[in-house]
Amino acid sequence: MILAVALWAWLPAAPAGAQELSALARVRTEGAVLRDTPGGGVELVLPLTVAVPYRVFTLDAPRRLVLDFNEVDWGGLDPEALAGGSGKVSALRFGVIRPGWSRMVLDLAAPLKLDTAALQTEPTGSATVLLRLVPATPEEYAARAGAPEGALFAPLEGAPAVRPRPLGQRPLVVVLDPGHGGIDPGAERGEVAEADLMLTFARELKEALLRAGGFEVVLTREGDEFVPLEARISIARAAGADVFLSLHADALVAGRATGATIYTLSERASDIASQKLAERHDRADLLAGVDLTRQDDVIAGVLMDLARTETAPRTDALADALVEGLASTIGVHKRPRLSAGFSVLKAPDIPSVLIELGFMSSPSDLTQLQDPQWRRRAAGGIVQALRSWAAEDAARARLRRR
Ligand SMILES: [Zn+2]
């Protein structure tokens, strides 16, 4: 039932010249309304300065409505105020979901189905998105839910097979994964967002690796855009990654954690805080309107286990090297090696670790994370760690070949 509720409204493309000249379509905040309708439904009215292509679909578990547009300027729209207009919408959020694309996600407190989805255009060129939802049974809702075919996150085609282990004769391909982005800012403290901080750090680390030599570097996102966890792994595989480093600086609820921490994947988390952290990262995908119902069918379970058996010791060695490298430059958490079920680390064949460079919940970490000098030392520690790990890994691979 994938296509059931996907409604598409593609407008004829504007002449190329005109499109380049015109600014982004902007949401006219004053006319934006979300309200309950007499029949137990909900209505969303979103006026735009310019008509744009859009599409809308619903997802289940949790129930949410996803509205995608060509990129729009939200014009200071207040998500809480808008959501407050309806008792059937518990929360909503919006932001960039892909370069050139914006998304709004409404959390539905009750099963509702799309009755009307329309874009009304005015002679002046402005337009209004009008959505009407009406009550549905849970069964009806579930049957209609699902991301449309050709959704924005189709898996990458033609990804090359995993490359043989590096033996030290070619550059090491390092995929850097700046956490969060776009509709998902990650941890926030005042004006500072984890997503921005980690993108800055990923760019700096890339520079440091290229300057050191012997590395090729690919970033899973180049701007403030949302990339689902699954897609981050696809990007790494398509790049022929030898190593995958996910970069984070989360806030912990307890607020007491401080210092760099290296996480590896495990089914059982090393502690409750780590488990919560991993769950929160998975939840960001759900909140951003990603359909998680079709996962885990890429590689059969047995093959996955075999690959993991070979990869696990290499990943552990990588994590140990990173602890050592960071301990000698910026210092690490008192318990620097932890594990939990982070979805972004689930590539069975690529050594993958998640680095919490610091915790934004710690005032001292937050200050350091914003200090370019400190970040330079952190990058230096990671370069050093990757170098020593690569040399040992190549030596072990050569031994195995004899
Ligand atoms: Zn994070």
mmCIF file of C-alpha atoms and ligand atoms in Angstrom:
data_model
loop_
_atom_site.group_PDB
_atom_site.id
_atom_site.type_symbol
_atom_site.label_atom_id
_atom_site.label_comp_id
_atom_site.label_asym_id
_atom_site.label_seq_id
_atom_site.Cartn_x
_atom_site.Cartn_y
_atom_site.Cartn_z
ATOM 1 C CA MET A 1 0.000 0.000 0.000
ATOM 2 C CA ILE A 2 2.910 2.267 -0.708
ATOM 3 C CA LEU A 3 1.322 4.750 -3.096
ATOM 4 C CA ALA A 4 -2.132 4.942 -1.630
ATOM 5 C CA VAL A 5 -2.007 8.342 -0.050
ATOM 6 C CA ALA A 6 0.826 9.988 -1.917
ATOM 7 C CA LEU A 7 -0.514 12.939 -3.816
ATOM 8 C CA TRP A 8 1.739 14.708 -6.215
ATOM 9 C CA ALA A 9 1.319 18.158 -7.598
ATOM 10 C CA TRP A 10 4.083 19.019 -9.956
ATOM 11 C CA LEU A 11 3.813 22.415 -11.551
ATOM 12 C CA PRO A 12 5.280 23.123 -14.963
ATOM 13 C CA ALA A 13 8.853 24.300 -14.470
ATOM 14 C CA ALA A 14 9.338 28.044 -14.622
ATOM 15 C CA PRO A 15 11.678 29.321 -17.342
ATOM 16 C CA ALA A 16 15.209 28.644 -16.133
ATOM 17 C CA GLY A 17 16.233 32.306 -16.133
ATOM 18 C CA ALA A 18 13.251 33.400 -14.108
ATOM 19 C CA GLN A 19 13.813 30.659 -11.544
ATOM 20 C CA GLU A 20 17.413 31.652 -10.965
ATOM 21 C CA LEU A 21 16.452 35.265 -10.450
ATOM 22 C CA SER A 22 13.580 34.668 -8.068
ATOM 23 C CA ALA A 23 14.242 34.212 -4.367
ATOM 24 C CA LEU A 24 12.861 31.213 -2.446
ATOM 25 C CA ALA A 25 9.121 30.962 -2.059
ATOM 26 C CA ARG A 26 8.270 32.293 1.389
ATOM 27 C CA VAL A 27 5.562 31.155 3.774
ATOM 28 C CA ARG A 28 3.251 34.103 4.494
ATOM 29 C CA THR A 29 3.198 33.605 8.241
ATOM 30 C CA GLU A 30 0.213 35.843 8.912
ATOM 31 C CA GLY A 31 -2.102 33.616 6.851
ATOM 32 C CA ALA A 32 -0.808 30.237 8.045
ATOM 33 C CA VAL A 33 -3.514 28.398 9.998
ATOM 34 C CA LEU A 34 -3.944 24.960 11.504
ATOM 35 C CA ARG A 35 -7.398 24.300 12.952
ATOM 36 C CA ASP A 36 -9.836 21.557 13.880
ATOM 37 C CA THR A 37 -12.880 21.185 11.625
ATOM 38 C CA PRO A 38 -16.441 20.428 12.812
ATOM 39 C CA GLY A 39 -16.411 16.792 11.622
ATOM 40 C CA GLY A 40 -13.475 15.876 13.881
ATOM 41 C CA GLY A 41 -10.870 16.618 11.226
ATOM 42 C CA VAL A 42 -8.070 19.111 10.738
ATOM 43 C CA GLU A 43 -7.340 21.790 8.175
ATOM 44 C CA LEU A 44 -3.951 23.272 7.285
ATOM 45 C CA VAL A 45 -3.763 26.485 5.282
ATOM 46 C CA LEU A 46 -0.283 27.555 4.218
ATOM 47 C CA PRO A 47 -0.046 30.631 1.999
ATOM 48 C CA LEU A 48 3.137 30.966 -0.097
ATOM 49 C CA THR A 49 4.499 33.953 -2.010
ATOM 50 C CA VAL A 50 5.122 31.703 -5.039
ATOM 51 C CA ALA A 51 3.588 28.367 -6.095
ATOM 52 C CA VAL A 52 5.983 25.417 -5.668
ATOM 53 C CA PRO A 53 5.772 21.684 -6.371
ATOM 54 C CA TYR A 54 4.735 19.773 -3.272
ATOM 55 C CA ARG A 55 3.668 16.325 -2.170
ATOM 56 C CA VAL A 56 2.025 14.916 0.928
ATOM 57 C CA PHE A 57 1.848 11.469 2.526
ATOM 58 C CA THR A 58 1.255 9.862 5.924
ATOM 59 C CA LEU A 59 3.400 7.479 7.967
ATOM 60 C CA ASP A 60 2.499 5.128 10.799
ATOM 61 C CA ALA A 61 4.093 4.228 14.163
ATOM 62 C CA PRO A 62 4.076 7.024 15.230
ATOM 63 C CA ARG A 63 1.305 8.559 13.103
ATOM 64 C CA ARG A 64 2.512 11.603 11.197
ATOM 65 C CA LEU A 65 1.757 13.624 8.117
ATOM 66 C CA VAL A 66 4.629 14.675 5.874
ATOM 67 C CA LEU A 67 4.430 17.657 3.543
ATOM 68 C CA ASP A 68 7.376 18.215 1.163
ATOM 69 C CA PHE A 69 7.923 21.293 -0.991
ATOM 70 C CA ASN A 70 10.582 22.732 -3.197
ATOM 71 C CA GLU A 71 12.675 24.687 -0.703
ATOM 72 C CA VAL A 72 10.754 27.467 1.000
ATOM 73 C CA ASP A 73 11.699 30.246 3.406
ATOM 74 C CA TRP A 74 9.627 29.644 6.536
ATOM 75 C CA GLY A 75 9.536 33.370 7.262
ATOM 76 C CA GLY A 76 9.662 33.114 11.039
ATOM 77 C CA LEU A 77 6.729 30.707 11.283
ATOM 78 C CA ASP A 78 6.309 29.573 14.904
ATOM 79 C CA PRO A 79 5.832 25.774 15.058
ATOM 80 C CA GLU A 80 4.355 25.767 18.572
ATOM 81 C CA ALA A 81 1.871 28.518 17.860
ATOM 82 C CA LEU A 82 0.776 26.794 14.647
ATOM 83 C CA ALA A 83 0.435 23.349 16.280
ATOM 84 C CA GLY A 84 -1.539 24.955 19.113
ATOM 85 C CA GLY A 85 -4.399 25.619 16.680
ATOM 86 C CA SER A 86 -5.439 21.975 16.618
ATOM 87 C CA GLY A 87 -6.127 19.393 19.290
ATOM 88 C CA LYS A 88 -5.450 16.615 16.758
ATOM 89 C CA VAL A 89 -1.868 17.660 16.037
ATOM 90 C CA SER A 90 0.420 17.137 19.023
ATOM 91 C CA ALA A 91 3.499 18.804 17.512
ATOM 92 C CA LEU A 92 4.951 19.915 14.220
ATOM 93 C CA ARG A 93 8.359 20.772 12.844
ATOM 94 C CA PHE A 94 9.845 21.951 9.571
ATOM 95 C CA GLY A 95 13.167 22.612 7.888
ATOM 96 C CA VAL A 96 15.415 21.574 5.027
ATOM 97 C CA ILE A 97 15.241 17.856 4.321
ATOM 98 C CA ARG A 98 17.415 17.673 1.207
ATOM 99 C CA PRO A 99 19.202 20.394 -0.770
ATOM 100 C CA GLY A 100 16.411 22.279 -2.524
ATOM 101 C CA TRP A 101 13.651 20.570 -0.522
ATOM 102 C CA SER A 102 11.770 21.599 2.599
ATOM 103 C CA ARG A 103 9.598 19.408 4.795
ATOM 104 C CA MET A 104 6.912 19.938 7.395
ATOM 105 C CA VAL A 105 5.992 17.027 9.681
ATOM 106 C CA LEU A 106 2.798 16.993 11.758
ATOM 107 C CA ASP A 107 2.498 14.494 14.626
ATOM 108 C CA LEU A 108 -1.078 13.230 14.565
ATOM 109 C CA ALA A 109 -2.755 12.515 17.884
ATOM 110 C CA ALA A 110 -5.505 10.518 16.118
ATOM 111 C CA PRO A 111 -5.836 8.502 12.899
ATOM 112 C CA LEU A 112 -6.756 10.975 10.153
ATOM 113 C CA LYS A 113 -6.817 10.523 6.405
ATOM 114 C CA LEU A 114 -6.295 13.052 3.635
ATOM 115 C CA ASP A 115 -9.534 14.274 2.192
ATOM 116 C CA THR A 116 -8.252 17.259 0.238
ATOM 117 C CA ALA A 117 -4.772 18.298 -0.863
ATOM 118 C CA ALA A 118 -4.758 21.313 -3.102
ATOM 119 C CA LEU A 119 -2.581 24.166 -4.234
ATOM 120 C CA GLN A 120 -4.682 27.197 -5.061
ATOM 121 C CA THR A 121 -2.837 29.696 -7.226
ATOM 122 C CA GLU A 122 -3.652 33.393 -7.564
ATOM 123 C CA PRO A 123 -3.258 35.469 -10.734
ATOM 124 C CA THR A 124 -0.460 37.336 -8.921
ATOM 125 C CA GLY A 125 1.597 34.120 -8.756
ATOM 126 C CA SER A 126 1.165 33.524 -5.031
ATOM 127 C CA ALA A 127 -0.430 30.295 -3.873
ATOM 128 C CA THR A 128 -1.975 28.522 -0.907
ATOM 129 C CA VAL A 129 -1.477 24.916 0.136
ATOM 130 C CA LEU A 130 -4.728 23.588 1.563
ATOM 131 C CA LEU A 131 -4.860 20.203 3.307
ATOM 132 C CA ARG A 132 -7.982 18.721 4.879
ATOM 133 C CA LEU A 133 -7.840 15.585 6.986
ATOM 134 C CA VAL A 134 -10.863 13.641 8.167
ATOM 135 C CA PRO A 135 -11.182 10.911 10.843
ATOM 136 C CA ALA A 136 -10.230 7.355 9.870
ATOM 137 C CA THR A 137 -10.132 4.028 11.682
ATOM 138 C CA PRO A 138 -6.694 2.866 12.833
ATOM 139 C CA GLU A 139 -6.870 0.037 10.255
ATOM 140 C CA GLU A 140 -7.723 2.428 7.463
ATOM 141 C CA TYR A 141 -4.912 4.700 8.526
ATOM 142 C CA ALA A 142 -2.340 1.905 8.650
ATOM 143 C CA ALA A 143 -3.353 0.611 5.228
ATOM 144 C CA ARG A 144 -2.863 4.015 3.612
ATOM 145 C CA ALA A 145 0.373 4.975 5.356
ATOM 146 C CA GLY A 146 3.746 4.744 3.656
ATOM 147 C CA ALA A 147 6.291 6.861 1.826
ATOM 148 C CA PRO A 148 5.654 7.149 -1.898
ATOM 149 C CA GLU A 149 7.722 5.263 -4.433
ATOM 150 C CA GLY A 150 10.582 7.431 -5.619
ATOM 151 C CA ALA A 151 10.712 9.189 -2.285
ATOM 152 C CA LEU A 152 13.611 11.482 -1.728
ATOM 153 C CA PHE A 153 15.722 8.811 -0.123
ATOM 154 C CA ALA A 154 15.800 6.008 -2.641
ATOM 155 C CA PRO A 155 18.864 3.848 -1.954
ATOM 156 C CA LEU A 156 21.853 4.731 -4.094
ATOM 157 C CA GLU A 157 22.036 2.651 -7.257
ATOM 158 C CA GLY A 158 25.201 1.054 -8.522
ATOM 159 C CA ALA A 159 27.057 1.127 -5.253
ATOM 160 C CA PRO A 160 30.347 -0.689 -5.759
ATOM 161 C CA ALA A 161 31.051 -3.894 -3.871
ATOM 162 C CA VAL A 162 33.002 -3.420 -0.684
ATOM 163 C CA ARG A 163 36.646 -2.932 -1.451
ATOM 164 C CA PRO A 164 39.305 -5.302 -0.215
ATOM 165 C CA ARG A 165 40.939 -4.365 3.059
ATOM 166 C CA PRO A 166 43.558 -1.686 2.636
ATOM 167 C CA LEU A 167 47.111 -2.988 2.718
ATOM 168 C CA GLY A 168 48.729 0.410 2.974
ATOM 169 C CA GLN A 169 49.257 0.808 -0.768
ATOM 170 C CA ARG A 170 46.393 3.174 -1.460
ATOM 171 C CA PRO A 171 44.819 6.104 0.338
ATOM 172 C CA LEU A 172 42.475 5.193 3.171
ATOM 173 C CA VAL A 173 38.919 6.246 2.307
ATOM 174 C CA VAL A 174 37.478 8.001 5.364
ATOM 175 C CA VAL A 175 33.791 8.880 5.428
ATOM 176 C CA LEU A 176 33.004 11.642 7.913
ATOM 177 C CA ASP A 177 29.408 11.861 9.053
ATOM 178 C CA PRO A 178 28.459 15.197 10.631
ATOM 179 C CA GLY A 179 25.475 14.245 12.833
ATOM 180 C CA HIS A 180 21.956 15.656 12.352
ATOM 181 C CA GLY A 181 21.208 18.556 9.944
ATOM 182 C CA GLY A 182 18.314 20.343 8.275
ATOM 183 C CA ILE A 183 14.998 19.598 9.978
ATOM 184 C CA ASP A 184 16.947 17.875 12.792
ATOM 185 C CA PRO A 185 19.330 20.373 14.487
ATOM 186 C CA GLY A 186 20.502 17.851 17.126
ATOM 187 C CA ALA A 187 21.343 19.272 20.554
ATOM 188 C CA GLU A 188 20.826 23.010 20.955
ATOM 189 C CA ARG A 189 22.195 25.483 23.479
ATOM 190 C CA GLY A 190 21.191 29.086 22.842
ATOM 191 C CA GLU A 191 22.124 29.889 19.266
ATOM 192 C CA VAL A 192 24.444 26.902 18.926
ATOM 193 C CA ALA A 193 23.216 23.733 17.190
ATOM 194 C CA GLU A 194 25.046 20.401 17.224
ATOM 195 C CA ALA A 195 24.357 19.986 13.490
ATOM 196 C CA ASP A 196 26.244 23.196 12.606
ATOM 197 C CA LEU A 197 29.110 22.567 15.018
ATOM 198 C CA MET A 198 29.670 19.078 13.656
ATOM 199 C CA LEU A 199 29.551 20.229 10.028
ATOM 200 C CA THR A 200 32.218 22.827 10.834
ATOM 201 C CA PHE A 201 34.322 20.207 12.593
ATOM 202 C CA ALA A 202 33.897 17.683 9.753
ATOM 203 C CA ARG A 203 35.158 20.264 7.248
ATOM 204 C CA GLU A 204 38.149 21.068 9.461
ATOM 205 C CA LEU A 205 38.921 17.393 10.001
ATOM 206 C CA LYS A 206 38.704 16.763 6.265
ATOM 207 C CA GLU A 207 41.261 19.531 5.690
ATOM 208 C CA ALA A 208 43.553 18.091 8.358
ATOM 209 C CA LEU A 209 43.352 14.596 6.827
ATOM 210 C CA LEU A 210 44.036 15.850 3.306
ATOM 211 C CA ARG A 211 46.969 17.914 4.563
ATOM 212 C CA ALA A 212 48.385 14.885 6.390
ATOM 213 C CA GLY A 213 48.252 12.849 3.151
ATOM 214 C CA GLY A 214 47.284 9.217 2.591
ATOM 215 C CA PHE A 215 43.548 9.840 3.011
ATOM 216 C CA GLU A 216 40.576 10.358 0.755
ATOM 217 C CA VAL A 217 37.661 11.997 2.544
ATOM 218 C CA VAL A 218 33.946 12.020 1.813
ATOM 219 C CA LEU A 219 31.311 13.833 3.903
ATOM 220 C CA THR A 220 27.806 12.390 4.255
ATOM 221 C CA ARG A 221 26.413 15.919 4.076
ATOM 222 C CA GLU A 222 27.976 19.107 2.769
ATOM 223 C CA GLY A 223 25.394 21.577 4.046
ATOM 224 C CA ASP A 224 22.615 22.076 6.573
ATOM 225 C CA GLU A 225 20.473 19.293 5.202
ATOM 226 C CA PHE A 226 18.766 16.247 6.666
ATOM 227 C CA VAL A 227 20.219 12.830 5.789
ATOM 228 C CA PRO A 228 18.494 9.737 7.269
ATOM 229 C CA LEU A 229 20.734 7.308 9.166
ATOM 230 C CA GLU A 230 20.257 4.571 6.564
ATOM 231 C CA ALA A 231 21.256 6.949 3.749
ATOM 232 C CA ARG A 232 24.455 7.866 5.605
ATOM 233 C CA ILE A 233 25.526 4.210 5.448
ATOM 234 C CA SER A 234 24.574 4.047 1.740
ATOM 235 C CA ILE A 235 26.786 7.063 1.080
ATOM 236 C CA ALA A 236 29.680 5.381 2.901
ATOM 237 C CA ARG A 237 29.249 2.190 0.900
ATOM 238 C CA ALA A 238 28.992 4.072 -2.394
ATOM 239 C CA ALA A 239 32.220 5.895 -1.521
ATOM 240 C CA GLY A 240 33.993 2.581 -0.857
ATOM 241 C CA ALA A 241 34.620 3.614 2.741
ATOM 242 C CA ASP A 242 37.422 1.955 4.700
ATOM 243 C CA VAL A 243 36.358 3.796 7.842
ATOM 244 C CA PHE A 244 33.162 5.551 8.930
ATOM 245 C CA LEU A 245 33.268 8.212 11.644
ATOM 246 C CA SER A 246 29.985 9.720 12.848
ATOM 247 C CA LEU A 247 30.597 13.068 14.571
ATOM 248 C CA HIS A 248 28.389 14.262 17.425
ATOM 249 C CA ALA A 249 28.268 16.551 20.462
ATOM 250 C CA ASP A 250 24.953 15.607 22.047
ATOM 251 C CA ALA A 251 23.336 16.882 25.196
ATOM 252 C CA LEU A 252 22.691 14.306 27.906
ATOM 253 C CA VAL A 253 19.638 14.614 30.111
ATOM 254 C CA ALA A 254 21.677 14.062 33.233
ATOM 255 C CA GLY A 255 23.856 16.945 32.090
ATOM 256 C CA ARG A 256 26.910 15.736 33.965
ATOM 257 C CA ALA A 257 28.853 14.077 31.180
ATOM 258 C CA THR A 258 31.950 15.817 29.924
ATOM 259 C CA GLY A 259 34.823 14.850 27.636
ATOM 260 C CA ALA A 260 35.227 12.989 24.351
ATOM 261 C CA THR A 261 33.675 9.517 24.163
ATOM 262 C CA ILE A 262 33.986 6.833 21.477
ATOM 263 C CA TYR A 263 30.955 4.632 20.819
ATOM 264 C CA THR A 264 30.852 1.317 19.004
ATOM 265 C CA LEU A 265 27.806 -0.723 18.033
ATOM 266 C CA SER A 266 26.361 -3.360 20.294
ATOM 267 C CA GLU A 267 22.916 -4.828 20.792
ATOM 268 C CA ARG A 268 23.171 -4.297 24.502
ATOM 269 C CA ALA A 269 24.113 -0.795 25.539
ATOM 270 C CA SER A 270 26.979 -0.376 27.996
ATOM 271 C CA ASP A 271 24.800 1.871 30.154
ATOM 272 C CA ILE A 272 21.397 3.526 30.202
ATOM 273 C CA ALA A 273 22.632 6.953 29.081
ATOM 274 C CA SER A 274 24.210 5.381 25.976
ATOM 275 C CA GLN A 275 21.017 3.501 25.188
ATOM 276 C CA LYS A 276 18.972 6.699 25.499
ATOM 277 C CA LEU A 277 21.414 8.492 23.226
ATOM 278 C CA ALA A 278 21.102 5.827 20.514
ATOM 279 C CA GLU A 279 17.303 5.828 20.806
ATOM 280 C CA ARG A 280 17.201 9.596 20.510
ATOM 281 C CA HIS A 281 19.208 9.465 17.267
ATOM 282 C CA ASP A 282 16.830 6.888 15.803
ATOM 283 C CA ARG A 283 13.892 8.964 16.938
ATOM 284 C CA ALA A 284 15.230 11.974 14.985
ATOM 285 C CA ASP A 285 14.634 9.991 11.779
ATOM 286 C CA LEU A 286 11.036 9.253 12.779
ATOM 287 C CA LEU A 287 10.406 12.874 13.717
ATOM 288 C CA ALA A 288 11.793 14.007 10.373
ATOM 289 C CA GLY A 289 9.224 11.854 8.575
ATOM 290 C CA VAL A 290 11.424 8.978 7.436
ATOM 291 C CA ASP A 291 9.671 5.678 6.729
ATOM 292 C CA LEU A 292 11.514 3.002 8.709
ATOM 293 C CA THR A 293 9.237 0.123 7.773
ATOM 294 C CA ARG A 294 11.293 -1.147 4.843
ATOM 295 C CA GLN A 295 14.686 -1.470 6.464
ATOM 296 C CA ASP A 296 16.968 -4.374 7.220
ATOM 297 C CA ASP A 297 16.390 -6.185 3.949
ATOM 298 C CA VAL A 298 19.592 -5.095 2.237
ATOM 299 C CA ILE A 299 21.790 -7.989 3.257
ATOM 300 C CA ALA A 300 20.581 -11.312 4.577
ATOM 301 C CA GLY A 301 21.155 -11.827 8.282
ATOM 302 C CA VAL A 302 23.705 -14.609 7.980
ATOM 303 C CA LEU A 303 25.940 -12.677 5.598
ATOM 304 C CA MET A 304 25.656 -9.721 7.901
ATOM 305 C CA ASP A 305 26.825 -11.776 10.881
ATOM 306 C CA LEU A 306 29.781 -13.161 8.937
ATOM 307 C CA ALA A 307 30.876 -9.698 7.896
ATOM 308 C CA ARG A 308 30.483 -8.446 11.469
ATOM 309 C CA THR A 309 32.683 -11.210 12.826
ATOM 310 C CA GLU A 310 35.488 -10.004 10.617
ATOM 311 C CA THR A 311 34.802 -6.301 11.146
ATOM 312 C CA ALA A 312 34.226 -6.242 14.921
ATOM 313 C CA PRO A 313 37.879 -6.622 16.037
ATOM 314 C CA ARG A 314 38.942 -3.994 13.499
ATOM 315 C CA THR A 315 36.277 -1.627 14.825
ATOM 316 C CA ASP A 316 37.433 -2.212 18.407
ATOM 317 C CA ALA A 317 41.025 -1.466 17.418
ATOM 318 C CA LEU A 318 39.842 1.705 15.677
ATOM 319 C CA ALA A 319 37.928 2.846 18.755
ATOM 320 C CA ASP A 320 40.956 2.164 20.979
ATOM 321 C CA ALA A 321 43.218 4.130 18.639
ATOM 322 C CA LEU A 322 40.770 7.059 18.725
ATOM 323 C CA VAL A 323 40.673 7.055 22.517
ATOM 324 C CA GLU A 324 44.468 7.148 22.561
ATOM 325 C CA GLY A 325 44.687 9.879 19.912
ATOM 326 C CA LEU A 326 42.115 12.106 21.617
ATOM 327 C CA ALA A 327 43.480 11.430 25.119
ATOM 328 C CA SER A 328 46.840 12.846 24.023
ATOM 329 C CA THR A 329 45.327 15.999 22.470
ATOM 330 C CA ILE A 330 42.046 17.105 24.074
ATOM 331 C CA GLY A 331 41.546 14.575 26.842
ATOM 332 C CA VAL A 332 38.698 12.074 27.070
ATOM 333 C CA HIS A 333 35.758 11.175 29.303
ATOM 334 C CA LYS A 334 36.638 9.175 32.407
ATOM 335 C CA ARG A 335 34.968 6.181 30.758
ATOM 336 C CA PRO A 336 35.809 6.869 27.093
ATOM 337 C CA ARG A 337 34.779 3.582 25.411
ATOM 338 C CA LEU A 338 31.038 2.900 25.359
ATOM 339 C CA SER A 339 28.608 1.004 23.128
ATOM 340 C CA ALA A 340 24.931 1.072 22.155
ATOM 341 C CA GLY A 341 22.604 0.240 19.275
ATOM 342 C CA PHE A 342 23.351 3.242 17.066
ATOM 343 C CA SER A 343 21.673 2.616 13.690
ATOM 344 C CA VAL A 344 24.254 4.716 11.873
ATOM 345 C CA LEU A 345 26.970 2.218 12.906
ATOM 346 C CA LYS A 346 25.187 -0.823 11.465
ATOM 347 C CA ALA A 347 27.204 -1.323 8.256
ATOM 348 C CA PRO A 348 28.440 -4.873 8.856
ATOM 349 C CA ASP A 349 31.480 -4.506 6.632
ATOM 350 C CA ILE A 350 32.838 -1.025 7.390
ATOM 351 C CA PRO A 351 34.586 -0.283 10.702
ATOM 352 C CA SER A 352 32.265 2.393 12.089
ATOM 353 C CA VAL A 353 32.438 4.426 15.277
ATOM 354 C CA LEU A 354 30.538 7.355 16.696
ATOM 355 C CA ILE A 355 32.588 10.106 18.291
ATOM 356 C CA GLU A 356 30.971 12.318 20.886
ATOM 357 C CA LEU A 357 33.579 15.033 20.683
ATOM 358 C CA GLY A 358 32.121 16.574 23.802
ATOM 359 C CA PHE A 359 28.670 17.038 25.311
ATOM 360 C CA MET A 360 26.821 20.276 24.674
ATOM 361 C CA SER A 361 25.109 19.763 28.038
ATOM 362 C CA SER A 362 28.449 20.487 29.714
ATOM 363 C CA PRO A 363 29.259 24.229 29.795
ATOM 364 C CA SER A 364 33.019 23.590 29.628
ATOM 365 C CA ASP A 365 32.627 21.189 26.677
ATOM 366 C CA LEU A 366 30.361 23.684 24.925
ATOM 367 C CA THR A 367 32.996 26.407 25.240
ATOM 368 C CA GLN A 368 35.712 24.104 23.934
ATOM 369 C CA LEU A 369 33.598 22.862 21.010
ATOM 370 C CA GLN A 370 33.275 26.466 19.827
ATOM 371 C CA ASP A 371 37.024 27.112 20.105
ATOM 372 C CA PRO A 372 38.837 26.654 16.738
ATOM 373 C CA GLN A 373 42.157 25.986 18.509
ATOM 374 C CA TRP A 374 40.643 23.195 20.573
ATOM 375 C CA ARG A 375 38.964 21.724 17.491
ATOM 376 C CA ARG A 376 42.315 21.798 15.684
ATOM 377 C CA ARG A 377 43.845 19.714 18.473
ATOM 378 C CA ALA A 378 40.893 17.304 18.342
ATOM 379 C CA ALA A 379 41.301 16.919 14.566
ATOM 380 C CA GLY A 380 45.019 16.311 15.090
ATOM 381 C CA GLY A 381 44.254 13.524 17.563
ATOM 382 C CA ILE A 382 41.905 11.837 15.097
ATOM 383 C CA VAL A 383 44.405 12.086 12.223
ATOM 384 C CA GLN A 384 47.045 10.509 14.450
ATOM 385 C CA ALA A 385 44.623 7.734 15.489
ATOM 386 C CA LEU A 386 43.614 6.923 11.912
ATOM 387 C CA ARG A 387 47.256 6.775 10.850
ATOM 388 C CA SER A 388 48.298 4.346 13.552
ATOM 389 C CA TRP A 389 45.165 2.230 13.131
ATOM 390 C CA ALA A 390 45.608 2.043 9.333
ATOM 391 C CA ALA A 391 49.219 0.919 9.694
ATOM 392 C CA GLU A 392 48.332 -1.815 12.216
ATOM 393 C CA ASP A 393 45.275 -2.896 10.245
ATOM 394 C CA ALA A 394 47.298 -3.228 7.046
ATOM 395 C CA ALA A 395 49.978 -5.199 8.869
ATOM 396 C CA ARG A 396 47.363 -7.609 10.285
ATOM 397 C CA ALA A 397 45.736 -7.986 6.850
ATOM 398 C CA ARG A 398 49.109 -8.855 5.293
ATOM 399 C CA LEU A 399 49.739 -11.453 7.987
ATOM 400 C CA ARG A 400 46.386 -13.102 7.295
ATOM 401 C CA ARG A 401 47.247 -13.406 3.622
ATOM 402 C CA ARG A 402 50.358 -15.490 4.165
HETATM 403 ZN ZN ZN B 1 24.024 13.764 17.941
#
